[in-house]
GROMACS .gro file of N, CA and C in nm:
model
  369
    1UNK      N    1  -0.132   1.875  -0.008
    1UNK     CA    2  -0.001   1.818   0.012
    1UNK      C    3   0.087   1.857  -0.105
    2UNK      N    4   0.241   1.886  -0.048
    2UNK     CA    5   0.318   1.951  -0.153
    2UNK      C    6   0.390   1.800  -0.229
    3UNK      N    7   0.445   1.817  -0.331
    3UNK     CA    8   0.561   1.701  -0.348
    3UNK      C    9   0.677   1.770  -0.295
    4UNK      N   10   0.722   1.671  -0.271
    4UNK     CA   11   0.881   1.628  -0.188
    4UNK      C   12   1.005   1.652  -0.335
    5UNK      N   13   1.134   1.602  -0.295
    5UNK     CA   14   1.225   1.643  -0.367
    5UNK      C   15   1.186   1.439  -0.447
    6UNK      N   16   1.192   1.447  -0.556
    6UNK     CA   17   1.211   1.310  -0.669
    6UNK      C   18   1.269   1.337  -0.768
    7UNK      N   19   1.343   1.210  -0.701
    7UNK     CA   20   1.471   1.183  -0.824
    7UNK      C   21   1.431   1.073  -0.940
    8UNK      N   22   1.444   1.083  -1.044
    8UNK     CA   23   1.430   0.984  -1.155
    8UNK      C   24   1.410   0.866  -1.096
    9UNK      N   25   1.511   0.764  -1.050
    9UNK     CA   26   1.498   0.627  -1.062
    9UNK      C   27   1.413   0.612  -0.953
   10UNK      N   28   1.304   0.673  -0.845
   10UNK     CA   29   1.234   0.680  -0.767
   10UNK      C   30   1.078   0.672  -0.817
   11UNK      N   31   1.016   0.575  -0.756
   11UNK     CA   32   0.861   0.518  -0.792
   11UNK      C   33   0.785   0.702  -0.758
   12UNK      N   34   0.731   0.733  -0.784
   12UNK     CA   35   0.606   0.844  -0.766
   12UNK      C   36   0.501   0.760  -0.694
   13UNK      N   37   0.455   0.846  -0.614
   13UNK     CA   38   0.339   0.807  -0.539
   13UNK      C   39   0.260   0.916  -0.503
   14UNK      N   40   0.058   0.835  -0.569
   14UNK     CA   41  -0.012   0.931  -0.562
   14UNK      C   42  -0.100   0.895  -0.477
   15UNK      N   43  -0.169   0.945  -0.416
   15UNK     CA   44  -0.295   0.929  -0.290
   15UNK      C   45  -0.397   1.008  -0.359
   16UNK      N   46  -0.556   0.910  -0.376
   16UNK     CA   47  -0.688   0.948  -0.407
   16UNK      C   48  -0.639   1.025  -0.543
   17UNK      N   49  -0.551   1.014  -0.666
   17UNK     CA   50  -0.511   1.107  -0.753
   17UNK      C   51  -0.412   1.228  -0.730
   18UNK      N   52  -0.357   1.263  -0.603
   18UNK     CA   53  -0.278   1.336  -0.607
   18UNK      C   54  -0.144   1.341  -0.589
   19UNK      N   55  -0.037   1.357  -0.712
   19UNK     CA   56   0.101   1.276  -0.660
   19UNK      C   57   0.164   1.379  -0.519
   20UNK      N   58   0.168   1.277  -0.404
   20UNK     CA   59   0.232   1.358  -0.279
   20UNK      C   60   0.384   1.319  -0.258
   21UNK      N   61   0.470   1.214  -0.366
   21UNK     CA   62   0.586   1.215  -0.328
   21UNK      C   63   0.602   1.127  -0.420
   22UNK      N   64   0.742   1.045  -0.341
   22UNK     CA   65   0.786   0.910  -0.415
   22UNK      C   66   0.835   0.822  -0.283
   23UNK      N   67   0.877   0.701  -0.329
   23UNK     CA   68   0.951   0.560  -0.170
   23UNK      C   69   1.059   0.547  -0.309
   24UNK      N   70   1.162   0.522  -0.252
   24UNK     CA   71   1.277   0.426  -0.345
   24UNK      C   72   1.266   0.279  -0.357
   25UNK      N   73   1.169   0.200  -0.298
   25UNK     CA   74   1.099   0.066  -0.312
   25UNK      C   75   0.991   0.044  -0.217
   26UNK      N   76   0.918  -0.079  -0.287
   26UNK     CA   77   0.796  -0.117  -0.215
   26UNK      C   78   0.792  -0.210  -0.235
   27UNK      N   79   0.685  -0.292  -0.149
   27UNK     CA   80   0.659  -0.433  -0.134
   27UNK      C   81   0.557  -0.489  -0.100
   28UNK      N   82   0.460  -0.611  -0.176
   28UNK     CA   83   0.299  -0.674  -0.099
   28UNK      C   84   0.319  -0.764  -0.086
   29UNK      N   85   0.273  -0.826  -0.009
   29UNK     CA   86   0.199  -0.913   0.054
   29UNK      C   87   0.062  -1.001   0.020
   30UNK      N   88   0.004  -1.058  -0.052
   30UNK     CA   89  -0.109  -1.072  -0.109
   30UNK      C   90  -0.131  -1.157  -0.023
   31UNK      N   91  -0.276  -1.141   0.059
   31UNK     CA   92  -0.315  -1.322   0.136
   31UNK      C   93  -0.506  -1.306   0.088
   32UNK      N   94  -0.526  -1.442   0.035
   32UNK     CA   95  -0.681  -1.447   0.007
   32UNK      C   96  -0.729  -1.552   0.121
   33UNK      N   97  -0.835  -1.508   0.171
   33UNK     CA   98  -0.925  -1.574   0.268
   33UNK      C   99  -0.994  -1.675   0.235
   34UNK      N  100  -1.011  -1.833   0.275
   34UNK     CA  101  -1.092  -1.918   0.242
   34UNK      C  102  -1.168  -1.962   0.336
   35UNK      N  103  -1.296  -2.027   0.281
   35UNK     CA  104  -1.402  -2.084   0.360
   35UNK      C  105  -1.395  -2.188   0.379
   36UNK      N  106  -1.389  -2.281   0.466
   36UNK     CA  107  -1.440  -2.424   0.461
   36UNK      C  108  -1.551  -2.432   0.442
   37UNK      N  109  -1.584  -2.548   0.346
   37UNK     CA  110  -1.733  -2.590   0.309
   37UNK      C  111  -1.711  -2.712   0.386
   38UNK      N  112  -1.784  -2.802   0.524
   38UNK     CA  113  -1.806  -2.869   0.555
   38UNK      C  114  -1.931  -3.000   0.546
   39UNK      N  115  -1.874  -3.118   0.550
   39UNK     CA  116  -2.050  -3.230   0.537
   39UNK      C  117  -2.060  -3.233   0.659
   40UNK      N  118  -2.173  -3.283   0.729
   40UNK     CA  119  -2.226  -3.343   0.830
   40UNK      C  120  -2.139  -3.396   0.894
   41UNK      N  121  -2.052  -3.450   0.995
   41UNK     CA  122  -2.007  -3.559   1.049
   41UNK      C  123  -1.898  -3.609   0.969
   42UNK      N  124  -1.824  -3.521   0.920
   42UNK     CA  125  -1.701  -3.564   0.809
   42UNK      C  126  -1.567  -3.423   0.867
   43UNK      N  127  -1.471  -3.488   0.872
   43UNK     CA  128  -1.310  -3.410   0.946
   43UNK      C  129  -1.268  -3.351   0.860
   44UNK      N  130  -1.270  -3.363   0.733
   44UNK     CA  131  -1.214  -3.299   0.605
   44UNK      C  132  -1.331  -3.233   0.537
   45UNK      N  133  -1.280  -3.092   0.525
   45UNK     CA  134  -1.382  -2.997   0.406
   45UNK      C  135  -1.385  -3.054   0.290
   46UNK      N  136  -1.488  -3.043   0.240
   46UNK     CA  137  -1.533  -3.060   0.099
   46UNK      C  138  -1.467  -2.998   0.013
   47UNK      N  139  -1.494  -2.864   0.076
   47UNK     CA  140  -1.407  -2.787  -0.048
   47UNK      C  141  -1.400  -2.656   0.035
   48UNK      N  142  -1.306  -2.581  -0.061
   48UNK     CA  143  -1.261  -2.412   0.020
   48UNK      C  144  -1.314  -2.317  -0.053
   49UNK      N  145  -1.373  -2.211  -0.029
   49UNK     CA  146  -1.436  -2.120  -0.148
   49UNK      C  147  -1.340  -1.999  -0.091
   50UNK      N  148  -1.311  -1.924  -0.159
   50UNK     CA  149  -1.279  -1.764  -0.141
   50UNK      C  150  -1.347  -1.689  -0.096
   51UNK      N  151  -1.330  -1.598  -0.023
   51UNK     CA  152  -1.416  -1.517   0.006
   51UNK      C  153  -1.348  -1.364   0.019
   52UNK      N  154  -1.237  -1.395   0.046
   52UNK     CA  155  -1.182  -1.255   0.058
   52UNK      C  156  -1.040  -1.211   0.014
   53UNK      N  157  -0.967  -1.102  -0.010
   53UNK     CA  158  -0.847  -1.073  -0.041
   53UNK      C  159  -0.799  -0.963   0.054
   54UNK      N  160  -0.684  -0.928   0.100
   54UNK     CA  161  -0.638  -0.842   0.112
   54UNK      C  162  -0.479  -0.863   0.091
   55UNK      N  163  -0.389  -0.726   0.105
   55UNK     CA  164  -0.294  -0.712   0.019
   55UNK      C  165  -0.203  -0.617   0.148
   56UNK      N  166  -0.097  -0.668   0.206
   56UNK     CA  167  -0.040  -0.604   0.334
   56UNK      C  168   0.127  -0.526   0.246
   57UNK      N  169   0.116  -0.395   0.224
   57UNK     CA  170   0.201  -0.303   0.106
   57UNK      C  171   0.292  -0.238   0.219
   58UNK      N  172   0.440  -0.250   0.178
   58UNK     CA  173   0.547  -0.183   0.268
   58UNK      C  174   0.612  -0.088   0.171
   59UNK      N  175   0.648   0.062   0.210
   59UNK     CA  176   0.651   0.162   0.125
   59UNK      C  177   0.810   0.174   0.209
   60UNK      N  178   0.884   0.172   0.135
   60UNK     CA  179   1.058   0.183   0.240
   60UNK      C  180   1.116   0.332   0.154
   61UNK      N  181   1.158   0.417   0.192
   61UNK     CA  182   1.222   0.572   0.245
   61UNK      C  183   1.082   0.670   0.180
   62UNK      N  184   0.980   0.663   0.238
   62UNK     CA  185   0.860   0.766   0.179
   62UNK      C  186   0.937   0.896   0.179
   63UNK      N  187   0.939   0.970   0.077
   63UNK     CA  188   0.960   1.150   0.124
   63UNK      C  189   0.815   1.224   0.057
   64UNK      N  190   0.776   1.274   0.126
   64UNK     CA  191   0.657   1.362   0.103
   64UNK      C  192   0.675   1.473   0.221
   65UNK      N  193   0.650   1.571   0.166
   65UNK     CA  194   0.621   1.702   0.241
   65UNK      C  195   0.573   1.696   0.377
   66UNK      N  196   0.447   1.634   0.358
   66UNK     CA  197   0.351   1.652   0.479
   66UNK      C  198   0.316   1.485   0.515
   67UNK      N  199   0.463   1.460   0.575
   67UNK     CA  200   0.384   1.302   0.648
   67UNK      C  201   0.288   1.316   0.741
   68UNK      N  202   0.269   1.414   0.831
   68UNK     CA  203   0.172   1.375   0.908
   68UNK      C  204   0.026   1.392   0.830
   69UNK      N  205  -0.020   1.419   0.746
   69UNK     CA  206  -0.146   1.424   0.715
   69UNK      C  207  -0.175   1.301   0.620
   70UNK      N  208  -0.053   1.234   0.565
   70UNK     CA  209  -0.091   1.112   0.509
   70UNK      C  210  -0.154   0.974   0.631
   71UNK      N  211  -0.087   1.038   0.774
   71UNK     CA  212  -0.182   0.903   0.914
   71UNK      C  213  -0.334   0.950   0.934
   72UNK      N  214  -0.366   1.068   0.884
   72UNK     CA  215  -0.516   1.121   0.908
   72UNK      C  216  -0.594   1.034   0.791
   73UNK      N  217  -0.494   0.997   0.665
   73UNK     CA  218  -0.642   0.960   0.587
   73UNK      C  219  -0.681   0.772   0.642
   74UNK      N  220  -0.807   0.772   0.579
   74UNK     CA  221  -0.858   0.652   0.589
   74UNK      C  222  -0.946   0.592   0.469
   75UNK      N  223  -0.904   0.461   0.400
   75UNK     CA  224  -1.036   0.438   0.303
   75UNK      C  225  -0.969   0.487   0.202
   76UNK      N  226  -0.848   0.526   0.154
   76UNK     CA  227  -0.796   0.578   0.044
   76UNK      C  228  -0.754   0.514  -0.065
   77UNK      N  229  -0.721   0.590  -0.172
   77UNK     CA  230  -0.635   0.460  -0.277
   77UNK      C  231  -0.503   0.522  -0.269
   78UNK      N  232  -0.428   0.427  -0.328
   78UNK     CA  233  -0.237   0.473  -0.347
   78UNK      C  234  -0.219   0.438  -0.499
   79UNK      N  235  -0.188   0.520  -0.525
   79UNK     CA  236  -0.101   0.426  -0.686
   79UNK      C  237   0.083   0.456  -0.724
   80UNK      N  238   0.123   0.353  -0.703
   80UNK     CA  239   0.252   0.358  -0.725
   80UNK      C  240   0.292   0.361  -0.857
   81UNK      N  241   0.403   0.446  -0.918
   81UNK     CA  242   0.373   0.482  -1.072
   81UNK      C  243   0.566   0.451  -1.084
   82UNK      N  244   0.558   0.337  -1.163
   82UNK     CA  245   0.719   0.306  -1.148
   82UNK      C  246   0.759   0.307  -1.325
   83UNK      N  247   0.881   0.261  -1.386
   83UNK     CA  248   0.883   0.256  -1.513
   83UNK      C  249   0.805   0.158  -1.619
   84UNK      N  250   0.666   0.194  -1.659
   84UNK     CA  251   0.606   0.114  -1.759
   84UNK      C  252   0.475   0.076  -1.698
   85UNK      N  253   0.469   0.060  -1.545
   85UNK     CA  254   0.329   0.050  -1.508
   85UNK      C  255   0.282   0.108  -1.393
   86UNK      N  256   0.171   0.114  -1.366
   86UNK     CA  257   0.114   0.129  -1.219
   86UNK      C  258   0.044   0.073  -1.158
   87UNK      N  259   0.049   0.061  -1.008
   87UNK     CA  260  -0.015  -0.053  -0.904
   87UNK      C  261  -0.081   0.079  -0.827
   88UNK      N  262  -0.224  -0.016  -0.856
   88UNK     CA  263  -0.302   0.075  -0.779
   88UNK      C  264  -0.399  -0.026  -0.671
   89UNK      N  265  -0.411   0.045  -0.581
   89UNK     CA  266  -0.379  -0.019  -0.400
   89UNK      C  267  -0.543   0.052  -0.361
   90UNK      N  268  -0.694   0.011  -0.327
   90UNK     CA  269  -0.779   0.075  -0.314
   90UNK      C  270  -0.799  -0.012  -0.153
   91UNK      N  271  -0.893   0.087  -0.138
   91UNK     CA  272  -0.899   0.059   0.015
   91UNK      C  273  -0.863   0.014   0.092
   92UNK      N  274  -0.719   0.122   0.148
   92UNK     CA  275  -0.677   0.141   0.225
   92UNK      C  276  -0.675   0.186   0.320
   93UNK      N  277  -0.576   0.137   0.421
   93UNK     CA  278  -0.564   0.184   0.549
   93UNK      C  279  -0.437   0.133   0.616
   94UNK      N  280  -0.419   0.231   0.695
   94UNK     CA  281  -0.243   0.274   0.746
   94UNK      C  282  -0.227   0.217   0.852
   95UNK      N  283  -0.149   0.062   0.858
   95UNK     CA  284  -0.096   0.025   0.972
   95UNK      C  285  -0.013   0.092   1.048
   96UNK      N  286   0.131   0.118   0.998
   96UNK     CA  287   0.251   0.147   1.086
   96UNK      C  288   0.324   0.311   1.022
   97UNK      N  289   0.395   0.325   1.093
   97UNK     CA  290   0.468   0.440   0.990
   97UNK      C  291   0.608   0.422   1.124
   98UNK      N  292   0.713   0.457   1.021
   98UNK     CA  293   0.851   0.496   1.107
   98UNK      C  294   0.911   0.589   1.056
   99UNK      N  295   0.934   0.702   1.190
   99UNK     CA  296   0.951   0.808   1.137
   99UNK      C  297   1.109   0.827   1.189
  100UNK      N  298   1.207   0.927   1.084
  100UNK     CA  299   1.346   0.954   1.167
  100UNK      C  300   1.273   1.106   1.147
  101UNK      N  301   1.392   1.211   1.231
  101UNK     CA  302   1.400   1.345   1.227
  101UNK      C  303   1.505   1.386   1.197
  102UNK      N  304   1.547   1.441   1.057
  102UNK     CA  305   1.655   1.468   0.999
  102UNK      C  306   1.669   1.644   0.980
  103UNK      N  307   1.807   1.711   0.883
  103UNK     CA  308   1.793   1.830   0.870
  103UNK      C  309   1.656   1.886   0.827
  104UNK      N  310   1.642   1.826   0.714
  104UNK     CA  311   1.526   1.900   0.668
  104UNK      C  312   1.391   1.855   0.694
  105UNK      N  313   1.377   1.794   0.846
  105UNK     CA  314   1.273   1.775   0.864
  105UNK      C  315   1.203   1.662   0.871
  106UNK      N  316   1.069   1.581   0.936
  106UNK     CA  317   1.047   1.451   0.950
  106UNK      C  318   1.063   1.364   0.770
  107UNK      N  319   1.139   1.246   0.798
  107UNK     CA  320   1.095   1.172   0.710
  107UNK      C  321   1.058   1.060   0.741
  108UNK      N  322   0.961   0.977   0.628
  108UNK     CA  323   0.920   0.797   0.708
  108UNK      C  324   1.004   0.710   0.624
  109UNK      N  325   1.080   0.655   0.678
  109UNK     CA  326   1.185   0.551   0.664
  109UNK      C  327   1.081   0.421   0.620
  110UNK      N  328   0.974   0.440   0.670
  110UNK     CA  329   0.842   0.286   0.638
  110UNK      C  330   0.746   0.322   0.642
  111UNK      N  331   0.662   0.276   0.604
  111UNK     CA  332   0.482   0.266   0.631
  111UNK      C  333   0.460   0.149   0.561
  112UNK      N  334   0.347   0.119   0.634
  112UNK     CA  335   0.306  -0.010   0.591
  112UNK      C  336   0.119   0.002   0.585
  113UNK      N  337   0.062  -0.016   0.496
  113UNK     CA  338  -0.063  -0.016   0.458
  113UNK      C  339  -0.102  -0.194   0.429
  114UNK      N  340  -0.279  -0.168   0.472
  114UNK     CA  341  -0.327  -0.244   0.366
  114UNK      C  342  -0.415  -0.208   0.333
  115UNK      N  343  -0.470  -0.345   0.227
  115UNK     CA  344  -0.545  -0.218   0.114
  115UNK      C  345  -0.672  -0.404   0.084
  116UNK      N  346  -0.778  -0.354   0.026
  116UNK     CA  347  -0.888  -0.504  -0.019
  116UNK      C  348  -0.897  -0.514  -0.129
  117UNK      N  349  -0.783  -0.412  -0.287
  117UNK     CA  350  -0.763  -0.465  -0.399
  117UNK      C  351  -0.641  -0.389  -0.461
  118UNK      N  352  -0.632  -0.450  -0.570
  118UNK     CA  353  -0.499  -0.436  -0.627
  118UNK      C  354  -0.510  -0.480  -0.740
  119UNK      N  355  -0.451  -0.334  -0.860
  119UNK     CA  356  -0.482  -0.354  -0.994
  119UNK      C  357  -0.370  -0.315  -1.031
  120UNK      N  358  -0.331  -0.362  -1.161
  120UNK     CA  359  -0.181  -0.334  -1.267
  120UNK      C  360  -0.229  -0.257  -1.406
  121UNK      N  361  -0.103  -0.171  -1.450
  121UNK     CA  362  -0.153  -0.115  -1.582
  121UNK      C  363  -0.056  -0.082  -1.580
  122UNK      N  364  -0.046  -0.091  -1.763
  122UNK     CA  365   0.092  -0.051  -1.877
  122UNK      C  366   0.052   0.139  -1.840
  123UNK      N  367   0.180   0.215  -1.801
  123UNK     CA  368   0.189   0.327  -1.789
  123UNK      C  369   0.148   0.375  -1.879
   0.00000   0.00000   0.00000
């Protein structure tokens, strides 16, 4: 995958390590999964344990070269690389994409991923 045209004030975005473009904003979603711990013959849980996370990520004006080969992957990571840190998005997978058809060719106006973790770091 080639990079696309990026302009300064635009996040970079890399897939599995390779930067394939940039979005001019993004957005998550964080929801964690709980368990009920139930007693015997009692209406109210005891208690809720965690069990799971996932993280539902909206990527708004993607430009990359080759959108269509970014709907082929599966199981991937993303890392969004903005001023001072990066969010990195691991196992993923590609809900939606919206595509327009402009002069120079398809671009995705959206995609929307999710992903089962999510880490931060000083650039």
């Amino acid at each position: 995958m080639s990079l696309g045209l990026v302009f300064p004030e635009d996040i970079s975005v890399w897939i599995n390590g390779e930067e394939i473009g940039a979005v001019k904003g993004w957005s998550s979603v964080s929801q964690r999964e709980l368990y009920e711990v139930q007693a015997m013959e009692e209406q109210e849980p005891k208690a809720l344990l965690p069990y799971g996370e996932h993280h539902r990520v909206t990527l708004d004006r993607l430009s990359s070269a080759a959108p269509g080969e970014l709907r082929a992957l599966s199981d991937f990571r993303i890392t969004l690389k903005e001023k001072g840190r990066n969010v990195l998005f691991s196992g993923c997978e590609w809900q939606e994409f919206e595509e327009e058809m402009g002069l120079s060719g398809p671009a995705v106006i959206r995609a929307v991923l999710t992903a089962r973790s999510r880490e931060e770091e000083d650039a």
